[in-house]
């Protein structure tokens, strides 16, 4: 069996799974005197020899700092594999001076960032089936010989039973450290493990205090985040897994026979509030990228996120390492972020990354709340303890701390004024908590002896009415049960960040959605929430590796597909309804039907994505077109892409013509023409016809109306003419354009906003 991804169905998937929220204060914080860590980014490598590249970095730094000794003292990392640059500890004036060097593209402050299944694959129709021997899992041998790189771990999901030799093309290795022996913990499943902390140590003052917050100076996982996401993407089969009896089933990743490599760049640090928080630095993360590209990667799964307001240039620079991965044919899958449901909160908005929203599963954990008046209300919880009865009391404000809650269930309405009452209820000896809140599908894992049951405000009000009408209100709480299928259905989670894109509104984000709520997966053995090494987590951190695992399978099946083709295949074949045919709603302050700003193309449909018919592909010229359209100068673009680029001077390229599997027009007043090119990846001789669902009050016309493909014409360009009938400013209105040959329906979302006059309204 050949090892080359270009010549076989077996390819390397490397996923760096760390979810971060950016701490904007790090731009001005100076933890080490007058110096801080800067990244000197120099674009594409000009030489193939990594030792030569590193030497050139040392020489450049020496020329500015005056001696070799000072240069060696200053430098933190040399980026020499995927791209060129280095991280160094400098004063602001030194950083400014270096930024003027002709070979330097950007100087970027290294920020300190904060770190923010048993049912998933059945829902998505990606499960082993003896009746479907030609399905995606079987066609790719379950992702056999793929290599998933993640941050952190040790768990049954990393057993190497049945795996063959490590692919010869793998260039990574295991680095031993505290409580982690590479020779013992690594095997034919876990084939690489590295850790990165040098920049963090410099940025927090030169000392990493682990007496306050435990962590391991090694690739070993402490809190379980890296373990969890890696198992989602590529964990081995583990039967009879549950969370204290809930969500029981066989656990596995999207590519269950994949290999895994660990890249730990985030660390437990004491936060301002006195709690442990995960922190990482830009420089450590970039070095993990650099090594990942060198080690042998086919897909990068990066659960990175920022927060609004986004700095356009900074957000793009955060994705520079991702650009170099994509340039080398590596899809980069990123999290949309967890700051929803407000509009314009989506992060990771560069057009070269695949941005993932989070949905619920068709699974719930109903928990019976039997009131003393014989009325039974069903909340949702992860209560795995016994059935019990107790008195019932409502805590409304801080004055209610004087009320005796010992042994009683406490009803609290979740508002800004009551958040601090929740720990007080437990400290007061309450037997549990009923929390009335806006529906958001997120269940908190409370201690087994303190059940937390969630209801919406309407049900909470019903309980409150009972409390006020009864002389001695009581309640009986039953253990939670697992319910799969109706009435539970797919919804976009309230926390999942929403579009439109606040930096480049014409670039639709998110691209796609996948399950990310209550995902059962492996956890670190050091995590006290784990049940035999497994537990439930929620976030776009969890939905991201779902897409990464699918991307690995698609690349194994179609090794010559580009990252853009893989994204297009997912977006154009996605479900706009749940797999059971029900509408997909979006949770928020009020529930509504989901639209492209909630879920991009829709909920990923892996089997359909394997045979999309047509793809909206992108090449380096398309990315150059985008960079020119956003105002980057010729010199910067040339350094980034590694070749001479001249942007048109007579007419600025239109960002609307970037060949994405979507069309988003943020400001339409007159007629607009948009160009797209599709590539046939289905039957050679094919004819597709246009089917248009225009947004309300918008005229949409595609020319030509038929696309004809044969052995000579594999790529066809078409033009979409869009105009508005509205005479006032509108919000975004949505529709779709589908090319169909009767077998394949290649659908892209249309998002159009009429703006007769640009002003706030």
XYZ file of C-alpha atoms in Angstrom:
761
model
C 0.000 0.000 0.000
C 1.417 3.373 -1.002
C 1.722 6.112 1.564
C 1.148 9.046 -0.771
C -2.175 10.830 -0.324
C -2.033 11.704 -4.011
C -1.870 8.079 -5.067
C -4.138 6.286 -2.629
C -7.223 6.628 -0.511
C -5.122 6.854 2.632
C -4.127 10.341 3.683
C -2.820 12.044 6.774
C -5.246 14.109 8.811
C -3.602 16.378 11.337
C -5.973 18.293 13.585
C -4.751 20.897 16.039
C -7.707 21.155 18.390
C -7.535 24.071 20.774
C -10.439 26.493 21.312
C -9.432 29.988 22.297
C -11.077 33.261 23.109
C -8.852 36.248 22.591
C -7.926 38.452 25.496
C -7.698 41.867 23.835
C -5.899 43.371 26.819
C -2.777 41.477 25.776
C -2.129 44.080 23.084
C -1.127 46.586 25.736
C -0.067 44.307 28.593
C 3.691 44.223 29.174
C 4.425 41.424 31.624
C 8.200 41.531 31.241
C 9.478 45.065 31.693
C 9.644 47.073 28.475
C 9.657 44.015 26.252
C 7.045 41.626 24.950
C 6.942 38.804 22.454
C 6.382 39.785 18.813
C 5.945 37.627 15.742
C 8.011 38.784 12.765
C 6.140 37.343 9.794
C 8.128 37.105 6.544
C 5.690 35.308 4.253
C 6.342 32.198 2.193
C 9.676 30.400 2.641
C 12.216 31.364 -0.016
C 14.498 28.372 0.667
C 13.635 24.704 1.309
C 16.430 24.083 3.825
C 14.934 24.749 7.308
C 18.391 25.185 8.882
C 19.205 27.902 6.363
C 15.879 29.605 7.124
C 16.559 29.578 10.876
C 20.094 30.899 10.381
C 18.726 33.794 8.309
C 16.313 34.628 11.136
C 19.153 34.705 13.667
C 21.250 36.893 11.373
C 18.424 39.367 10.846
C 17.793 39.649 14.568
C 21.524 39.976 15.256
C 21.762 42.873 12.812
C 19.162 44.797 14.811
C 20.196 43.814 18.355
C 23.940 44.184 17.815
C 25.273 40.770 18.831
C 24.719 37.053 18.379
C 24.308 36.652 22.135
C 21.491 39.191 22.301
C 19.786 37.590 19.295
C 19.881 34.113 20.857
C 18.584 35.545 24.131
C 15.719 37.320 22.362
C 14.487 34.663 19.933
C 11.668 32.358 21.057
C 10.805 30.365 17.918
C 11.900 30.117 14.300
C 9.047 29.361 11.885
C 10.820 27.480 9.128
C 8.584 24.751 7.695
C 5.150 25.987 6.647
C 6.179 29.636 6.283
C 8.982 31.988 7.261
C 9.284 34.171 10.333
C 10.248 34.106 13.982
C 9.015 35.054 17.436
C 11.271 37.195 19.616
C 11.166 39.209 22.819
C 11.598 42.861 21.815
C 10.885 46.394 22.921
C 8.202 48.270 20.979
C 10.864 50.450 19.334
C 12.863 47.389 18.248
C 9.709 45.796 16.835
C 8.935 49.007 14.947
C 12.451 49.141 13.519
C 12.330 45.508 12.354
C 8.932 46.095 10.736
C 10.619 48.484 8.289
C 12.875 45.712 6.913
C 12.128 44.930 3.278
C 11.765 41.192 3.923
C 9.252 41.639 6.767
C 5.553 41.488 5.867
C 4.085 42.192 9.315
C 5.129 42.455 12.931
C 2.390 41.048 15.151
C 2.172 41.213 18.958
C 1.908 37.708 20.412
C -1.338 37.888 22.335
C -2.311 35.807 25.341
C -5.479 33.924 24.464
C -7.982 32.295 26.782
C -9.216 28.779 26.119
C -12.807 28.814 26.000
C -20.050 10.902 20.698
C -22.332 8.245 20.787
C -25.161 9.830 18.758
C -23.483 12.356 16.448
C -22.617 10.014 13.589
C -25.994 8.214 13.635
C -27.757 11.558 13.263
C -25.561 12.495 10.303
C -26.046 9.110 8.615
C -22.350 8.245 8.929
C -22.487 4.897 10.706
C -21.230 1.408 9.807
C -23.978 -0.465 7.994
C -23.894 -3.996 6.564
C -26.640 -2.933 4.152
C -24.551 -0.047 2.753
C -21.122 -1.534 1.990
C -20.284 1.339 -0.382
C -20.995 4.150 2.075
C -18.372 6.782 2.906
C -16.939 4.979 5.949
C -16.453 1.752 4.031
C -15.118 3.508 0.917
C -12.360 5.087 3.014
C -11.734 2.102 5.325
C -12.929 4.228 8.261
C -10.178 6.776 7.586
C -7.494 4.118 7.975
C -3.941 5.480 8.188
C -5.091 9.074 8.538
C -3.212 10.956 11.263
C -5.149 13.321 13.512
C -2.979 15.712 15.461
C -4.542 17.219 18.575
C -3.546 18.897 21.781
C -3.372 16.516 24.812
C -4.145 12.773 26.081
C -4.478 9.098 27.128
C -7.708 7.105 26.852
C -9.254 3.893 25.445
C -10.107 5.898 22.322
C -6.380 5.767 21.495
C -6.040 1.992 21.442
C -4.187 0.770 18.332
C -5.814 -2.637 18.032
C -5.997 -3.698 14.376
C -3.880 -0.820 13.056
C -0.989 -1.475 10.694
C 2.438 0.181 10.704
C 2.717 3.949 11.072
C 2.646 5.570 7.600
C 6.192 6.070 6.322
C 5.509 9.639 5.328
C 4.889 10.650 8.950
C 7.738 12.936 10.066
C 6.608 13.745 13.591
C 7.614 12.139 16.882
C 6.724 11.939 20.568
C 8.384 14.261 23.083
C 8.519 12.951 26.650
C 7.867 15.180 29.624
C 6.257 15.297 33.024
C 3.969 12.249 33.562
C 4.256 11.459 29.860
C 6.692 8.908 28.425
C 6.701 9.008 24.652
C 8.049 5.476 24.435
C 5.233 4.148 26.609
C 2.214 6.318 25.899
C 2.676 6.540 22.134
C 1.692 3.618 19.920
C 0.383 2.989 16.391
C -2.660 5.153 17.195
C -1.045 7.986 19.142
C 1.991 8.548 16.930
C 3.081 12.062 17.832
C 3.078 14.335 20.887
C 4.641 17.788 21.349
C 4.114 20.786 23.609
C 4.724 24.541 23.312
C 5.113 26.916 26.258
C 8.177 29.102 25.634
C 6.262 32.190 24.527
C 3.713 31.907 27.342
C 6.462 31.787 29.967
C 8.047 34.948 28.577
C 4.706 36.736 28.358
C 3.655 35.997 31.943
C 6.912 37.176 33.465
C 9.355 34.328 32.987
C 7.888 31.855 35.483
C 5.045 29.355 35.156
C 3.579 28.733 38.624
C 2.086 25.242 38.757
C 1.635 25.147 42.518
C -1.515 27.273 42.210
C -2.975 25.537 39.154
C -1.902 21.995 38.251
C -0.673 21.154 34.774
C 1.985 18.946 33.240
C 5.073 20.250 31.433
C 4.480 17.673 28.737
C 1.952 16.778 26.037
C -0.256 15.201 28.713
C -3.797 16.585 28.916
C -4.993 17.996 32.227
C -8.537 19.314 31.753
C -9.586 16.978 28.947
C -10.440 19.503 26.211
C -7.860 18.153 23.771
C -8.770 14.563 24.580
C -12.445 15.281 23.966
C -12.092 16.926 20.562
C -9.494 14.454 19.285
C -11.788 11.544 20.103
C -14.632 13.230 18.194
C -12.463 13.520 15.089
C -10.687 10.169 15.132
C -11.218 8.132 18.283
C -11.238 4.328 18.078
C -14.354 2.242 18.681
C -15.181 1.949 22.405
C -18.364 -0.046 23.201
C -20.815 0.484 26.075
C -19.854 4.076 26.820
C -22.208 6.353 28.774
C -22.218 9.284 31.137
C -23.434 7.666 34.374
C -25.902 5.631 32.337
C -27.037 8.460 30.022
C -26.414 8.542 26.240
C -25.292 4.912 26.219
C -23.790 3.507 23.021
C -20.597 2.778 21.099
C -18.285 5.776 21.022
C -16.063 6.481 18.021
C -14.661 9.340 16.003
C -15.507 10.399 12.473
C -12.441 8.554 11.162
C -12.132 5.818 13.817
C -9.037 4.142 12.368
C -7.097 7.365 12.038
C -3.764 7.966 13.790
C -3.479 10.827 16.276
C -0.716 13.321 17.033
C -0.759 15.673 20.020
C 0.134 19.395 19.927
C -0.338 21.062 23.298
C -0.181 24.866 23.171
C -2.649 25.861 25.909
C -1.977 25.804 29.644
C -3.796 26.147 32.955
C -3.051 29.558 34.455
C -4.591 31.370 37.420
C -7.124 33.890 36.154
C -7.990 37.320 37.534
C -10.989 35.870 39.405
C -8.853 33.246 41.127
C -10.070 30.403 38.934
C -7.978 28.273 36.604
C -8.257 29.307 32.961
C -6.645 27.929 29.847
C -4.221 30.344 28.214
C -2.193 30.155 25.026
C -0.126 32.613 23.020
C -0.122 33.436 19.341
C 3.565 32.518 19.059
C 3.119 29.065 20.665
C 0.131 28.389 18.405
C 1.996 29.454 15.262
C 4.875 27.149 16.159
C 2.388 24.280 16.547
C 1.085 25.108 13.054
C 4.616 25.225 11.680
C 5.450 21.797 13.092
C 2.116 20.312 12.073
C 2.657 21.277 8.436
C 6.156 19.791 8.562
C 5.130 16.564 10.279
C 2.703 15.554 7.544
C -0.789 16.948 7.651
C -3.827 16.657 5.391
C -6.478 18.404 7.505
C -6.053 20.892 10.329
C -8.869 21.141 12.862
C -8.376 24.385 14.759
C -10.928 25.342 17.396
C -9.743 28.954 17.534
C -11.981 31.930 18.071
C -11.877 35.644 18.731
C -14.454 38.039 20.080
C -16.336 41.007 18.680
C -15.407 43.689 17.826
C -12.931 42.069 15.489
C -9.966 44.022 14.203
C -10.033 43.238 10.488
C -6.278 43.166 9.972
C -5.616 41.328 13.235
C -8.241 38.661 12.481
C -6.738 38.072 9.039
C -3.224 37.897 10.518
C -4.391 35.334 13.068
C -5.284 33.181 10.058
C -1.956 33.648 8.228
C -0.676 30.250 9.366
C -3.944 28.748 8.139
C -3.413 30.418 4.755
C -0.049 28.697 4.355
C -1.623 25.360 5.234
C -4.359 25.870 2.634
C -1.761 26.973 0.091
C -0.158 23.567 0.552
C -3.467 21.792 -0.002
C -4.429 21.368 3.664
C -8.042 22.177 4.622
C -8.252 24.209 7.826
C -11.428 23.774 9.859
C -12.197 26.460 12.467
C -14.808 27.154 15.137
C -17.378 29.923 14.584
C -17.166 30.863 18.273
C -19.423 30.678 21.324
C -20.650 34.280 21.671
C -24.017 33.873 19.914
C -26.837 34.391 19.267
C -26.333 38.059 18.360
C -25.674 38.978 14.742
C -22.135 39.729 13.492
C -20.437 37.682 16.228
C -18.924 34.973 13.988
C -15.125 34.707 14.048
C -12.542 32.981 11.843
C -13.952 34.703 8.795
C -11.062 34.402 6.318
C -12.275 32.884 3.023
C -9.600 30.171 3.071
C -10.857 28.534 6.309
C -13.946 26.381 6.808
C -15.936 27.917 9.679
C -18.252 25.687 11.717
C -21.430 26.517 13.654
C -22.911 24.234 16.320
C -26.273 22.465 16.401
C -28.023 20.222 18.856
C -28.417 16.486 18.447
C -31.809 14.800 18.162
C -31.254 13.655 21.724
C -32.511 15.008 25.020
C -32.430 14.081 28.694
C -35.980 14.660 30.013
C -36.241 14.877 33.781
C -39.617 14.652 35.517
C -40.477 17.392 38.038
C -43.604 16.173 39.872
C -45.176 19.032 41.845
C -47.227 18.511 44.970
C -50.444 19.389 43.095
C -50.000 16.258 40.907
C -48.779 18.342 37.950
C -45.697 16.903 36.210
C -43.374 19.169 34.273
C -40.448 17.889 32.225
C -37.222 19.792 32.421
C -33.855 18.663 31.125
C -30.847 17.656 33.186
C -27.947 15.280 33.617
C -29.292 14.014 36.923
C -27.980 10.495 37.382
C -28.693 10.166 41.094
C -31.683 8.668 42.860
C -35.324 9.805 42.842
C -36.079 12.026 45.832
C -38.714 14.341 47.268
C -38.111 17.725 48.871
C -39.682 21.008 49.765
C -39.725 23.684 47.075
C -38.714 27.310 47.477
C -38.213 30.339 45.185
C -35.109 32.481 45.617
C -35.647 35.868 43.990
C -32.866 38.133 45.244
C -29.989 38.457 47.646
C -32.356 39.109 50.570
C -33.638 35.553 50.161
C -30.305 34.299 51.470
C -31.901 34.671 54.875
C -34.543 32.083 53.937
C -33.855 28.533 55.048
C -33.148 26.492 51.894
C -31.608 23.489 53.595
C -32.945 20.237 52.141
C -35.170 22.039 49.629
C -35.165 22.386 45.848
C -34.543 26.033 44.933
C -36.225 27.675 41.936
C -34.128 30.516 40.481
C -34.828 32.567 37.365
C -31.530 33.040 35.539
C -30.926 36.769 35.103
C -27.939 39.060 35.595
C -29.260 39.862 39.075
C -29.528 36.229 40.207
C -26.347 34.574 38.887
C -24.615 34.827 42.265
C -27.592 33.177 43.973
C -26.851 29.774 42.416
C -23.721 28.999 44.487
C -25.457 30.475 47.537
C -28.249 27.917 47.184
C -25.788 25.075 47.402
C -23.845 26.655 50.238
C -27.141 27.035 52.087
C -27.722 23.283 51.943
C -30.306 23.163 49.140
C -30.910 19.649 47.786
C -30.866 20.866 44.204
C -31.725 23.597 41.747
C -34.430 24.267 39.176
C -33.060 26.961 36.867
C -35.534 28.842 34.651
C -33.664 30.343 31.702
C -33.838 31.293 28.070
C -33.805 28.079 26.049
C -30.204 27.438 25.024
C -29.794 23.630 25.097
C -26.708 23.831 27.325
C -26.810 21.522 30.338
C -24.456 22.133 33.232
C -22.854 19.052 34.740
C -23.638 19.587 38.419
C -22.352 17.292 41.175
C -24.311 14.050 41.560
C -25.539 15.144 44.996
C -26.784 18.511 43.705
C -29.011 18.076 40.614
C -29.501 21.080 38.335
C -32.686 20.887 36.258
C -33.268 23.347 33.445
C -36.646 24.681 32.302
C -37.629 27.639 30.154
C -39.195 30.799 31.597
C -42.732 29.624 30.814
C -42.353 26.359 32.743
C -40.504 28.206 35.481
C -43.450 30.552 35.836
C -45.809 27.558 36.150
C -43.658 26.231 38.998
C -43.594 29.684 40.621
C -47.406 29.914 40.501
C -47.603 26.562 42.290
C -45.137 27.690 44.975
C -47.170 30.838 45.635
C -50.483 28.982 45.772
C -49.388 26.123 48.054
C -48.950 26.375 51.831
C -46.121 23.798 51.837
C -44.972 23.265 48.230
C -43.173 20.013 47.505
C -41.542 18.383 44.511
C -40.373 14.911 43.482
C -37.353 14.723 41.165
C -36.785 11.640 38.994
C -33.503 10.574 37.386
C -32.916 11.840 33.850
C -33.618 9.551 30.909
C -32.156 9.434 27.388
C -34.597 10.225 24.566
C -33.471 9.900 20.933
C -35.533 11.212 18.018
C -38.848 13.043 18.204
C -39.762 15.323 19.840
C -36.087 16.329 20.050
C -34.798 17.694 16.757
C -31.886 19.631 15.293
C -31.554 23.314 16.250
C -28.743 25.835 15.879
C -27.463 26.329 19.437
C -28.001 29.717 21.042
C -24.301 30.118 21.889
C -23.162 29.462 18.296
C -21.863 32.704 16.758
C -23.874 34.220 13.928
C -23.202 36.096 10.726
C -23.054 38.329 8.868
C -19.287 38.628 8.664
C -18.326 41.918 10.340
C -14.967 42.209 8.540
C -15.810 41.178 4.968
C -19.634 41.161 4.776
C -19.562 39.651 1.267
C -17.885 36.482 2.606
C -20.577 34.239 4.121
C -19.721 32.894 7.565
C -20.267 30.405 9.099
C -19.866 27.935 6.218
C -21.480 24.825 7.684
C -22.983 23.428 10.898
C -22.468 20.201 12.852
C -23.532 18.819 16.244
C -21.809 20.541 19.162
C -24.198 20.305 22.128
C -23.930 17.619 24.804
C -21.343 15.606 22.886
C -20.198 12.500 24.746
C -16.504 11.824 24.219
C -13.308 10.973 26.062
C -11.893 13.160 28.812
C -8.555 13.253 30.582
C -8.333 10.852 33.535
C -7.452 13.944 35.589
C -10.866 15.548 34.904
C -13.120 15.179 37.971
C -16.277 15.427 35.811
C -15.439 12.259 33.886
C -17.295 8.961 34.253
C -14.713 6.232 33.607
C -12.815 8.621 31.365
C -15.811 9.985 29.414
C -18.016 13.043 29.692
C -20.190 15.535 27.863
C -18.976 18.869 26.523
C -20.641 21.629 24.531
C -19.389 24.312 22.135
C -18.238 25.003 18.607
C -15.040 23.321 19.843
C -17.035 20.081 19.581
C -18.679 20.764 16.200
C -15.328 21.647 14.605
C -13.744 18.154 14.894
C -16.984 16.640 13.549
C -16.329 18.514 10.296
C -12.609 17.717 10.486
C -13.295 13.994 10.649
C -15.608 14.236 7.645
C -13.056 16.346 5.756
C -10.470 13.614 6.375
C -12.776 10.980 4.908
C -13.518 13.157 1.871
C -9.828 13.763 1.270
C -9.135 10.038 1.569
C -11.879 9.371 -0.974
C -10.844 12.257 -3.273
C -7.107 12.824 -2.638
C -6.786 15.407 -5.432
C -9.551 17.656 -4.138
C -8.434 21.071 -2.898
C -9.485 22.505 0.482
C -12.016 24.686 -1.344
C -13.486 21.674 -3.154
C -13.923 19.832 0.145
C -15.680 22.858 1.658
C -17.880 23.245 -1.412
C -18.891 19.579 -1.295
C -20.120 19.996 2.285
C -21.825 23.369 1.805
C -23.688 22.546 -1.420
C -25.073 19.209 -0.187
C -25.963 20.193 3.393
C -29.356 19.577 4.961
C -31.575 22.653 5.329
C -33.976 20.536 7.363
C -33.122 18.011 10.045
C -32.294 14.494 8.804
C -35.843 13.527 9.828
C -37.290 16.271 7.617
C -38.228 18.758 10.335
C -37.366 22.466 9.965
C -34.103 23.570 11.583
C -34.727 26.385 14.037
C -32.161 28.737 15.543
C -32.235 29.237 19.300
C -31.899 32.746 20.664
C -33.920 35.344 22.517
C -36.729 34.113 20.278
C -36.729 30.951 18.225
C -36.762 31.401 14.434
C -36.155 29.369 11.308
C -32.425 29.065 10.703
C -30.886 30.992 7.823
C -27.395 31.100 6.231
C -26.078 33.446 8.936
C -26.935 30.761 11.507
C -25.657 27.644 9.730
C -24.082 28.585 6.381
C -25.121 25.980 3.848
C -26.895 23.941 6.553
C -26.281 20.798 8.602
C -23.478 18.697 7.119
C -24.588 15.614 5.143
C -21.483 13.397 4.859
C -22.784 10.818 2.392
C -24.089 13.467 -0.027
C -20.838 15.438 0.301
C -18.923 12.397 -0.987
C -20.659 12.779 -4.379
C -21.571 16.457 -4.825
C -21.651 16.522 -8.653
C -20.142 20.022 -8.962
C -17.752 21.987 -6.746
C -16.907 25.668 -6.434
C -13.129 25.308 -6.432
C -10.555 27.948 -5.517
C -6.937 28.306 -6.554
C -4.155 30.678 -5.552
C -5.419 33.177 -8.129
C -8.747 33.279 -6.280
C -7.073 34.060 -2.969
C -4.953 36.740 -4.656
C -8.183 38.155 -6.117
C -9.601 38.350 -2.586
C -6.489 40.005 -1.127
C -6.421 42.565 -3.949
C -10.127 43.299 -3.471
C -9.608 44.031 0.234
C -6.802 46.534 -0.345
C -3.589 44.629 0.418
C -0.664 46.046 -1.573
C 1.319 44.153 -4.204
C 4.411 43.772 -2.027
C 2.544 42.240 0.933
C 0.603 39.824 -1.257
C 3.748 38.804 -3.154
C 5.566 37.971 0.089
C 2.615 35.996 1.443
C 2.084 33.855 -1.656
C 5.764 33.573 -2.577
C 5.491 34.929 -6.110
C 5.229 38.321 -7.785
C 1.694 39.716 -7.730
C 0.378 42.871 -9.383
C -3.162 43.893 -8.484
C -5.164 45.584 -11.267
C -4.910 49.360 -11.079
C -7.575 50.315 -13.612
C -10.404 48.444 -11.857
C -10.387 47.048 -8.330
C -11.365 43.355 -8.320
C -14.855 42.741 -6.922
C -15.004 40.790 -3.668
C -18.377 39.507 -4.883
C -16.553 37.410 -7.488
C -14.506 35.341 -5.004
C -15.466 31.808 -6.034
C -17.233 30.780 -2.831
C -20.127 28.288 -2.586
C -22.410 31.167 -1.593
C -23.416 34.630 -2.801
C -23.720 37.418 -0.237
C -24.477 40.993 -1.301
C -24.431 43.364 1.672
C -25.373 46.530 -0.251
C -27.508 46.381 -3.361
C -29.052 49.492 -4.859
C -28.805 48.869 -8.568
C -28.234 45.761 -10.643
C -25.251 43.605 -9.650
C -23.459 40.932 -11.696
C -21.746 38.105 -9.822
C -19.498 35.484 -11.429
C -18.948 31.911 -10.312
C -17.139 28.903 -11.803
C -18.084 25.287 -11.107
C -16.009 22.163 -11.726
C -17.612 18.867 -12.674
C -16.574 16.042 -10.316
C -19.455 13.752 -11.290
C -20.293 11.926 -14.541
C -18.228 13.297 -17.428
C -21.161 14.055 -19.696
C -23.591 16.047 -17.567
C -26.139 18.810 -18.021
C -27.276 20.955 -15.111
C -30.226 23.357 -15.015
C -30.676 26.326 -12.702
C -33.389 26.324 -10.037
C -33.682 29.660 -8.238
C -35.416 30.484 -4.958
C -35.035 34.288 -4.988
C -35.030 36.284 -1.750
C -38.271 38.205 -1.209
C -38.419 41.229 -3.505
C -35.148 40.361 -5.244
C -34.753 39.460 -8.929
C -32.220 36.694 -9.613
C -31.267 35.392 -13.067
C -28.472 32.946 -13.979
C -26.797 32.983 -17.409
C -26.527 30.506 -19.023
C -29.553 28.649 -17.654
C -27.945 25.313 -18.486
C -24.396 24.145 -17.800
C -23.054 21.501 -20.187
C -20.026 19.381 -19.258
C -18.074 16.832 -21.274
C -14.520 15.492 -21.490
C -13.221 18.847 -22.768
C -15.382 21.202 -20.705
C -14.880 20.322 -17.059
C -15.157 23.886 -15.738
C -17.932 26.326 -16.650
C -18.389 29.952 -15.612
C -21.815 31.499 -15.171
C -23.084 34.971 -14.285
C -25.835 35.764 -11.783
C -27.708 39.043 -12.334
C -29.278 40.331 -9.139
C -31.467 43.406 -8.680
C -33.859 44.683 -6.039
C -37.492 45.735 -6.221
C -37.313 47.316 -2.783
C -37.360 51.103 -2.527
C -36.293 51.246 1.130
C -33.429 49.810 3.123
C -34.077 46.224 4.181
C -32.491 43.624 6.373
C -30.892 40.565 4.809
C -33.244 38.389 2.793
C -32.400 34.818 1.871
C -32.824 32.433 -1.029
C -30.827 29.859 -2.967
C -29.431 28.936 -6.371
C -29.366 25.236 -7.212
C -27.821 23.507 -10.212
C -29.445 20.110 -10.727
C -28.931 17.243 -13.152
C -31.788 15.219 -11.688
C -29.420 13.294 -9.397
C -27.226 15.954 -7.808
C -28.664 19.151 -6.316
C -25.777 21.613 -5.973
C -27.256 24.370 -3.809
C -25.648 27.614 -2.622
C -27.264 30.158 -0.291
C -28.138 33.676 -1.447
C -28.093 36.514 1.107
C -29.027 40.001 -0.137
C -29.562 43.327 1.643
C -31.026 46.381 -0.071
C -29.355 49.647 0.984
C -30.630 52.632 -0.942
C -28.750 54.862 1.475
C -25.949 53.722 3.781
C -26.945 54.715 7.277
C -27.861 53.033 10.541
C -31.441 51.751 10.416
